[in-house]
Each structure stands twice: as structure tokens, then as C-alpha cells.
XYZ file of C-alpha atoms in Angstrom:
475
model
C 22.258 -8.455 9.789
C 23.068 -5.066 8.727
C 22.485 -1.358 10.431
C 23.728 1.805 8.356
C 24.029 5.326 10.451
C 23.696 8.397 8.455
C 23.000 11.942 8.697
C 19.082 10.879 7.265
C 18.887 8.805 10.359
C 19.757 5.244 11.435
C 18.076 1.930 9.392
C 18.605 -1.643 8.953
C 17.452 -5.073 9.816
C 15.560 -5.895 12.738
C 17.396 -8.636 14.933
C 21.366 -9.224 16.297
C 23.761 -7.170 18.350
C 23.393 -4.313 19.050
C 25.552 -1.953 16.499
C 25.192 -4.866 13.865
C 21.309 -4.639 12.690
C 18.605 -2.137 14.411
C 18.385 -3.613 17.518
C 16.296 -1.772 20.125
C 19.243 -0.204 22.249
C 21.009 1.360 18.894
C 16.507 2.469 18.355
C 17.245 4.991 22.114
C 19.921 5.960 21.829
C 20.011 6.715 18.790
C 16.109 8.335 19.494
C 18.232 9.952 23.073
C 20.092 11.990 20.965
C 17.878 13.667 18.683
C 16.545 14.653 21.630
C 19.521 16.039 22.545
C 19.646 18.244 20.062
C 16.779 19.569 19.213
C 18.188 22.883 21.160
C 20.745 23.167 18.202
C 17.894 23.488 15.784
C 15.387 25.041 17.698
C 16.273 26.668 20.678
C 13.797 27.185 23.517
C 13.301 29.171 26.604
C 14.710 26.745 29.235
C 11.919 24.391 30.922
C 10.032 24.564 27.670
C 8.888 21.828 26.411
C 9.934 20.433 23.038
C 6.875 18.430 21.156
C 7.884 15.369 18.076
C 5.238 13.506 15.756
C 5.746 9.597 15.250
C 4.343 7.956 12.740
C 4.730 4.116 11.175
C 4.531 2.347 8.616
C 2.563 -0.736 8.565
C 5.848 -3.085 8.373
C 5.590 -6.121 10.515
C 8.095 -4.552 13.004
C 7.084 -1.404 12.994
C 4.849 -1.481 16.776
C 7.769 -3.120 18.409
C 10.293 0.096 17.111
C 7.450 2.896 17.442
C 6.723 1.909 21.535
C 11.340 2.234 21.694
C 10.242 5.560 20.038
C 7.912 6.906 22.170
C 8.941 5.609 25.915
C 12.417 7.451 25.334
C 11.083 10.073 23.880
C 8.941 10.102 27.008
C 12.063 9.431 28.588
C 14.054 12.543 27.772
C 10.890 14.709 28.841
C 9.338 15.286 25.462
C 5.508 15.531 24.602
C 4.659 13.112 21.890
C 1.942 12.856 19.277
C 1.344 9.171 17.903
C -0.112 9.293 14.361
C 0.192 6.063 13.908
C -0.057 4.210 10.723
C 0.165 7.120 8.324
C 2.466 7.866 5.202
C 5.594 9.428 5.336
C 4.293 12.846 3.691
C 1.145 11.857 5.891
C 3.518 12.182 8.873
C 5.719 15.075 7.234
C 2.421 17.821 6.981
C 1.476 16.655 10.937
C 4.690 18.121 12.094
C 3.240 21.309 10.763
C -0.527 20.919 11.863
C 0.388 19.583 15.373
C 3.166 22.671 15.992
C 5.804 20.169 16.756
C 9.219 20.746 16.776
C 10.118 17.325 14.651
C 9.010 14.008 13.540
C 10.335 10.740 13.357
C 9.116 8.621 10.345
C 9.241 5.003 11.427
C 10.258 3.200 7.672
C 12.891 1.660 5.843
C 10.714 2.742 2.418
C 11.248 0.541 0.196
C 13.184 -2.205 1.275
C 11.905 -5.424 2.284
C 10.192 -6.447 5.383
C 13.061 -7.683 7.679
C 13.454 -3.875 7.423
C 13.061 -0.881 9.341
C 14.385 3.265 10.228
C 14.137 5.969 11.852
C 13.850 9.415 9.424
C 14.796 12.637 11.156
C 12.627 15.670 11.108
C 12.152 19.274 11.823
C 10.199 21.618 12.801
C 9.052 22.159 8.649
C 7.796 18.544 8.446
C 11.391 18.535 6.313
C 14.455 17.019 6.649
C 17.709 17.651 8.215
C 20.404 19.176 6.342
C 23.913 17.116 6.147
C 25.038 18.631 9.776
C 21.669 18.625 11.967
C 22.041 15.282 10.560
C 25.995 14.706 11.593
C 24.710 16.516 15.158
C 22.807 12.849 15.457
C 25.179 10.909 14.807
C 27.716 12.385 16.487
C 26.484 12.756 19.475
C 24.490 9.139 19.949
C 28.313 7.780 18.988
C 29.739 10.169 22.263
C 26.380 9.179 24.044
C 25.941 13.175 24.434
C 22.423 12.680 25.533
C 20.445 12.309 29.666
C 17.163 11.324 30.776
C 14.480 13.463 32.523
C 13.691 12.905 36.128
C 9.652 11.611 36.620
C 8.352 14.956 37.859
C 9.088 16.176 33.935
C 8.480 13.172 32.047
C 6.368 13.524 29.006
C 3.629 12.818 27.831
C 1.615 10.725 24.223
C -1.558 12.719 22.703
C -2.744 10.185 19.608
C -4.179 12.316 16.539
C -5.174 11.203 12.965
C -4.022 13.297 10.262
C -5.107 11.157 7.368
C -7.787 13.164 6.237
C -6.281 16.247 6.935
C -3.646 15.992 4.294
C -5.824 14.706 2.467
C -8.392 17.906 3.057
C -4.512 20.068 1.175
C -3.950 17.833 -1.178
C -8.055 18.124 -2.822
C -8.032 21.856 -1.940
C -4.576 22.728 -4.281
C -6.573 24.865 -7.430
C -4.188 22.778 -9.472
C -6.341 19.902 -8.571
C -9.205 19.075 -10.686
C -11.843 17.374 -8.817
C -14.940 18.223 -11.722
C -13.054 16.630 -14.451
C -11.706 13.603 -12.352
C -15.275 13.334 -11.783
C -16.413 13.053 -14.830
C -13.837 10.636 -16.045
C -15.312 8.057 -14.090
C -11.813 6.336 -14.077
C -11.422 2.699 -12.889
C -7.801 1.727 -11.703
C -6.381 -0.448 -9.738
C -3.782 0.098 -6.874
C -0.926 -1.842 -5.802
C -0.195 -0.345 -1.842
C 2.266 -3.322 -1.115
C 0.148 -3.931 1.965
C 0.866 -1.373 3.409
C -0.635 2.591 4.761
C -0.838 3.015 0.822
C -3.827 0.702 1.338
C -5.129 2.848 4.040
C -5.060 6.492 2.904
C -4.494 5.760 -1.389
C -8.684 4.399 -1.360
C -9.607 7.325 0.289
C -8.468 9.640 -2.350
C -9.661 7.888 -5.152
C -12.950 8.119 -3.317
C -12.923 11.807 -2.639
C -12.347 12.278 -6.188
C -15.253 10.163 -7.488
C -12.622 6.956 -8.742
C -13.509 3.064 -8.661
C -10.179 1.795 -7.192
C -9.616 -2.136 -7.396
C -7.851 -3.105 -4.744
C -4.459 -4.834 -4.706
C -2.174 -5.803 -1.395
C -4.002 -3.321 0.110
C -4.786 -4.771 3.669
C -2.136 -3.287 6.316
C -0.243 -6.028 7.721
C 3.505 -5.608 6.814
C 3.755 -8.492 5.046
C 4.581 -7.095 1.758
C 3.312 -9.416 -0.775
C 5.853 -8.675 -3.798
C 9.390 -7.151 -3.626
C 7.864 -3.468 -2.312
C 9.815 -1.325 -4.562
C 7.361 0.027 -7.445
C 9.257 -1.065 -10.220
C 7.925 -2.361 -13.598
C 9.422 -6.287 -12.522
C 7.611 -6.273 -9.312
C 3.854 -4.659 -10.491
C 3.148 -8.034 -13.243
C -0.115 -9.068 -11.142
C -0.456 -5.162 -10.764
C -0.145 -4.571 -15.002
C -2.732 -7.799 -15.124
C -5.461 -6.398 -13.590
C -5.655 -3.825 -14.971
C -5.404 -5.250 -18.474
C -8.112 -7.582 -17.320
C -10.448 -5.291 -15.561
C -10.371 -2.591 -18.509
C -8.733 -0.182 -15.784
C -8.210 3.311 -17.022
C -5.231 3.278 -14.948
C -2.756 0.704 -12.558
C -1.121 2.790 -9.897
C 1.819 1.560 -7.820
C 2.866 3.214 -4.291
C 5.930 1.938 -2.291
C 5.382 1.141 2.025
C 5.690 4.873 3.345
C 4.012 6.309 -0.314
C 6.474 8.813 -1.449
C 7.491 7.163 -4.574
C 4.717 6.271 -7.388
C 4.537 4.869 -10.963
C 1.710 4.263 -12.810
C 1.179 1.531 -15.576
C -1.135 2.263 -18.474
C -3.908 0.762 -19.385
C -2.212 -1.627 -21.707
C -0.740 -3.350 -18.911
C 2.743 -1.329 -19.774
C 4.880 0.528 -17.225
C 4.414 4.542 -17.603
C 7.405 4.209 -16.549
C 8.850 5.853 -13.201
C 10.576 8.731 -14.518
C 7.957 9.711 -16.460
C 5.934 10.144 -12.755
C 6.958 13.596 -12.632
C 7.795 14.796 -15.912
C 4.046 14.093 -16.878
C 2.777 16.134 -13.410
C 5.506 18.667 -14.009
C 4.115 18.908 -17.111
C 1.040 19.903 -16.111
C 1.973 22.702 -13.640
C 3.862 24.254 -16.569
C 1.198 24.051 -18.495
C -1.380 25.603 -16.332
C 1.270 28.257 -15.407
C 1.222 29.148 -18.873
C -2.342 30.498 -19.303
C -1.924 32.886 -16.470
C -1.873 36.319 -17.477
C 1.780 38.307 -16.541
C 3.238 34.287 -16.155
C 6.836 33.872 -14.622
C 8.598 31.457 -16.168
C 8.737 27.704 -14.525
C 11.357 26.595 -13.046
C 12.311 22.563 -11.984
C 14.189 20.601 -9.699
C 15.196 16.812 -9.610
C 18.542 15.730 -8.706
C 21.687 14.648 -10.908
C 20.363 10.576 -11.934
C 16.857 11.239 -13.067
C 15.746 11.977 -16.494
C 16.690 15.088 -19.431
C 12.739 14.368 -20.105
C 12.364 17.347 -17.464
C 14.685 19.380 -18.712
C 13.355 19.034 -21.994
C 8.744 20.011 -20.850
C 10.659 22.964 -19.318
C 12.720 24.166 -21.690
C 9.105 23.776 -23.607
C 7.837 26.110 -21.676
C 10.544 28.414 -21.501
C 11.808 27.811 -18.244
C 15.552 26.901 -16.769
C 16.037 23.580 -14.977
C 18.396 22.751 -11.765
C 19.987 19.501 -11.092
C 21.146 18.721 -7.683
C 22.961 15.657 -5.794
C 20.921 12.308 -5.086
C 18.620 12.514 -2.521
C 15.648 14.272 -0.995
C 16.947 16.953 1.382
C 19.367 18.457 -2.030
C 16.347 17.966 -4.320
C 14.061 20.653 -1.545
C 17.521 22.548 -1.329
C 17.229 23.868 -4.840
C 13.916 23.679 -5.071
C 14.859 26.693 -2.371
C 16.818 27.681 -3.819
C 15.908 28.824 -7.485
C 12.365 28.815 -6.395
C 11.095 25.912 -8.305
C 6.978 25.656 -8.565
C 7.935 21.926 -8.494
C 10.811 19.287 -8.376
C 11.638 15.177 -7.207
C 13.456 12.149 -8.824
C 12.857 10.632 -10.900
C 12.475 7.876 -8.556
C 8.456 8.558 -8.620
C 9.074 10.511 -6.349
C 6.703 14.110 -6.461
C 7.590 17.277 -4.621
C 5.022 20.581 -5.167
C 5.776 23.542 -2.523
C 2.781 24.651 -2.872
C 1.898 21.976 -0.381
C 4.955 20.899 1.485
C 8.426 19.920 0.611
C 8.410 16.751 0.501
C 7.923 13.295 -1.904
C 3.957 12.399 -2.042
C 2.497 10.445 -3.643
C -0.807 11.373 -3.097
C -0.848 15.080 -4.232
C 0.858 13.199 -7.658
C -2.439 10.598 -8.352
C -4.529 13.780 -8.339
C -2.339 15.742 -10.416
C -1.337 13.135 -12.637
C -5.148 12.201 -12.946
C -6.578 16.003 -13.680
C -3.538 15.932 -16.285
C -5.573 12.942 -17.948
C -9.248 14.010 -17.579
C -8.781 17.256 -18.686
C -6.813 16.001 -21.791
C -9.087 13.003 -21.926
C -5.826 10.634 -23.043
C -5.720 7.077 -22.768
C -2.149 7.046 -20.569
C -0.175 5.244 -23.052
C -1.181 7.906 -25.832
C -0.324 10.441 -22.629
C 3.360 9.195 -22.284
C 3.393 9.390 -26.077
C 3.515 13.367 -25.543
C 6.948 13.311 -23.705
C 10.826 13.304 -24.583
C 11.768 10.190 -24.730
C 14.260 8.421 -23.397
C 16.043 5.551 -21.643
C 17.914 5.120 -17.935
C 19.761 1.811 -17.619
C 21.815 1.225 -14.241
C 24.674 -0.669 -13.138
C 27.345 -0.770 -10.835
C 31.117 -1.249 -10.426
C 32.510 -3.127 -7.477
C 35.388 -1.989 -5.415
C 37.372 -3.812 -2.867
C 39.549 -0.276 -1.581
C 37.216 1.948 -1.447
C 40.320 4.846 -1.612
C 40.014 3.931 -5.040
C 36.314 5.233 -5.832
C 37.742 9.194 -5.996
C 40.642 8.092 -8.261
C 38.346 6.780 -10.822
C 36.212 9.234 -10.530
C 39.126 11.838 -11.168
C 40.528 10.199 -13.779
C 37.171 9.765 -15.960
C 36.327 13.756 -15.450
C 40.508 13.538 -17.448
C 38.146 11.222 -19.779
C 35.902 13.012 -20.557
C 37.251 16.573 -20.052
C 35.971 18.118 -23.357
C 31.884 17.085 -22.856
C 29.880 18.601 -20.734
C 31.047 18.022 -16.532
C 29.046 18.055 -13.311
C 30.881 16.692 -10.503
C 27.473 17.787 -7.468
C 27.463 14.727 -6.840
C 30.150 12.757 -8.357
C 31.217 12.890 -12.291
C 28.172 13.480 -14.896
C 29.163 13.529 -18.039
C 26.081 14.993 -20.747
C 26.965 14.738 -24.137
C 24.956 16.895 -24.744
C 24.703 16.847 -29.192
C 23.859 13.012 -28.722
C 20.808 13.759 -25.573
C 22.949 10.974 -23.453
C 24.431 11.569 -20.707
C 26.156 8.813 -17.749
C 26.548 9.319 -13.916
C 29.086 7.582 -12.014
C 28.521 8.532 -8.099
C 29.630 7.402 -4.770
C 27.617 4.852 -2.945
C 26.450 5.738 0.399
C 26.586 2.873 1.733
C 29.645 -0.105 0.268
C 32.557 -0.033 -2.069
C 30.233 0.448 -4.861
C 30.219 3.385 -7.934
C 26.862 3.142 -8.635
C 26.127 4.393 -12.692
C 23.204 5.638 -14.099
C 23.503 6.537 -18.488
C 20.406 7.562 -20.359
C 20.221 7.988 -23.892
C 17.243 7.922 -26.642
C 17.086 4.387 -27.323
C 17.761 1.732 -24.366
C 20.061 0.006 -26.409
C 22.339 3.591 -26.346
C 21.781 3.873 -22.435
C 22.783 0.261 -21.943
C 25.796 0.636 -24.269
C 26.890 4.040 -22.621
C 26.789 1.499 -18.930
C 29.134 -0.681 -20.462
C 31.021 1.635 -22.164
C 31.993 3.691 -19.249
C 32.002 0.297 -16.711
C 34.502 -0.902 -18.913
C 37.062 2.385 -18.691
C 36.697 1.930 -15.075
C 37.804 -1.230 -15.255
C 40.861 -1.130 -17.099
C 41.495 2.384 -14.713
C 41.168 -0.318 -12.158
C 44.093 -2.664 -13.468
C 46.217 -0.041 -14.845
C 46.195 0.679 -10.534
C 46.722 -2.618 -9.659
């Protein structure tokens, strides 16, 4: 069993003893701690009530965890807006739609069926800062919370915000509904038996797109590994080719990550979801009289292609530490027009500051329709890079900092970023390697990128071998 407590929430496997897995006691304690820290994030006059939105994906444990979270909020005197089966971006937007003081999303994202999690939001429907998350961890650890008397129990209302979310996406001027409808697209959709099977067909129908559904029943019994990676999407690829579809669309269980399959069955590549959408937004921005140079942002482990595309339009690219809240913080600091993560997460501030597969699909289809290209042809218009991933397992987590320090010294003549671990940029060769500490285990994660997969894998091996020699020298 596993239970991981972090500043962004609590996640774990269902069952087991308290503290070992995501048990009912852990759910109650963490929810109560979230309630106890609401006044720290948003002070209110004495006696004023707080309101929190609760939404969940379709995983099997969702209803049980939802009951525990809702009951705990009520017991803490907090009113609940229960929105039921809803995507993560829908729950985020529901916080502002409902005028709530926060939100709790019940989803373990791309993790397998035995996992679930509580992801915590502020009153803007955005993930908590590190300091806010740490305050909740401290409150839970020290049990600094209490429950209200019978006369002050919270109340529950139920609301479905799916269509309101879609209304907001379709109202964006960047979404070319006429061009999409005119293109008469046919797409395959793999929603991995979760809430994507509810919201994504509605979006496609409203855009005039024919949808071939795979795994769209929200049973929570995932038909395959739920992470939208090529090796998990073979059935979608086969469907796209066999039906003559223009595109395959895959989302993870909570619908904040997005991957495409080209008409020939080949991956568009998850990293290029953001690159393609950003390029489309930059083109539209460039057509505006007196436009400002575009700004974009992604995390340090995301493809250099976004930087290249941004600079092609005379713009400025910024990198953040890994983690959605770090990306959105950097986007706000720099006034980014668009941003996200290389895992298929598109963040478009004109809608909201959160990864959103619905806006990603709407913008991607707008781009495809306007350019009148096949998906494989569109992919070839962007700079080509390939990413390789690996890790170094350590018996002593204290050694991680020493290895990272030695890496900085080893590559001192290259461009180095220490925002999150150590990223070495080999500018002339158009390649980079990023080493960072795992948040959950004594591991250094390695990401490398280069113009060819052979170069990327070679760089990853070179750095791994170097790190292993450093470890051996230190005994």
C-alpha cells in the first residue's frame, strides 16, 4: 500500500492501515485540515460560512471517497457544492462559477485504478501554493482541527457544470467553430472509462465533429493503463486507421492531459500537443494590429520546441520548475499568452489557469481546420526533437544533492539552470539534459532531448554512467 502526502494534496492506494494506504481516516483527517486552513487563505467575518466545490473522476473508489470528503466538510461547518462526475478543469472552473472558497478534486489523474487522491484548490480554482499546502500538512499532522456542533453543520447542494465549462470554451474567439464544422472531421476518442467519456463527446458534438467512441463508459474500470502514452493507445491507433478517421484523441482519467494520434495511426507526440496549440495562438496574435510579442511558459522537462516556436514569432519563452502550480505562477509573473507541460497539458489563461484538454482539443481542431492539413502534415511543420527518460536509483537519498552538485561542476562550461535540480543546455547542439529529485522515492529522474532519438538516448546514457561513477567514488 502507498500513501503520499505532499503540498499539492494526498494520494494513495485504496485500503490498508491508516498512514499506509489512502484509508477513510486519512481522507477525513486531510479534509478536516483543509477546512481548518480555509481562514488562513481567505479570512471572513466571524460566523460567515465557507463553501467548497467537490468533483470527482469515475474511478471505482470515487463514490466512497466523495462521501467521506463531503461528510467531513459538513462536519466542519462548510457548505458543499457537489458536482459529481466532472473533469479536473471543470471542477476548477466550478469554484469560480459557484463563487466558492475552494475546491477538492477526487482523482489520481493517470495513476492506475487502485489509486485515488485529494487535489486541493483555492478560491480561484487553482492549485495551492507550496506554503498553503504545507500549512495543511502541518494541520493534519498535529490534528489542529475540530468539528462543529449540530446547529452549524454545512449544507449540500448539487450542480452539474459540464455544459457551463463547454460554453466558456466555445465562447473563446480563438475557437473557430465554423472552420471546424466545415472540415467535417471524424475522430476516434479514447476516454479510458472515466469522465472524459462524458464531457469530450459533448464538446465534439457541439463542434460538429463525428466521434467514434472507445472506452467512453465512465465505469472507472480502465480498459488499459490510463496514462495517454503511445504504448497504451494501440487500440485507438488501429481504430483511427481502420475507420479512416482524421485524428485520434486520448485523455487521462481526469481530462487535464491530452494526446493525439495522426490519421496514419502514428502518435502526434504528447510534447507537441502544447507546441501545436501555442503556434496557432501565436499566429492569431501576430495578425492583430499593434500586438505585443508573445510570451510562453512550460516546465524545465518540456520540449525545446515550444521555445523555438515562440522565438519564431519574436516572443520570449520562460521555464519553470516541474509542477502545474509552478508553471501557472511563472505564467502570471511573465504575462504568458499560453503555457503548459509537455505531458499534454495545455494552459490557456483566456479561459483559466489550469491544464484543460477541452480547450486543447478545440484550439487544435481550429488550427487543423484552418490550415487544411492532415495531422501528420501539421506535425512536420514544427521543429523536430525527441525526448528520452531514465532514472538513477540510490540507496541513500542524502547522496542526491551531492550528485547534483557534482553535475553542476562537471558541466560548468555549459548553460546551467538550477531552478529545479540541474538542467544542462548544450545550446550549439540543440540538446539538453535535466536531472531532478523525485518527490516520492530516492531517485534522480533524467530527461534528455535532442534532434534525434539516438542523440537523446545517448545523452541520457552518458549522464547516467557519469552519475554511477560519482556514486561509486563516494562509496
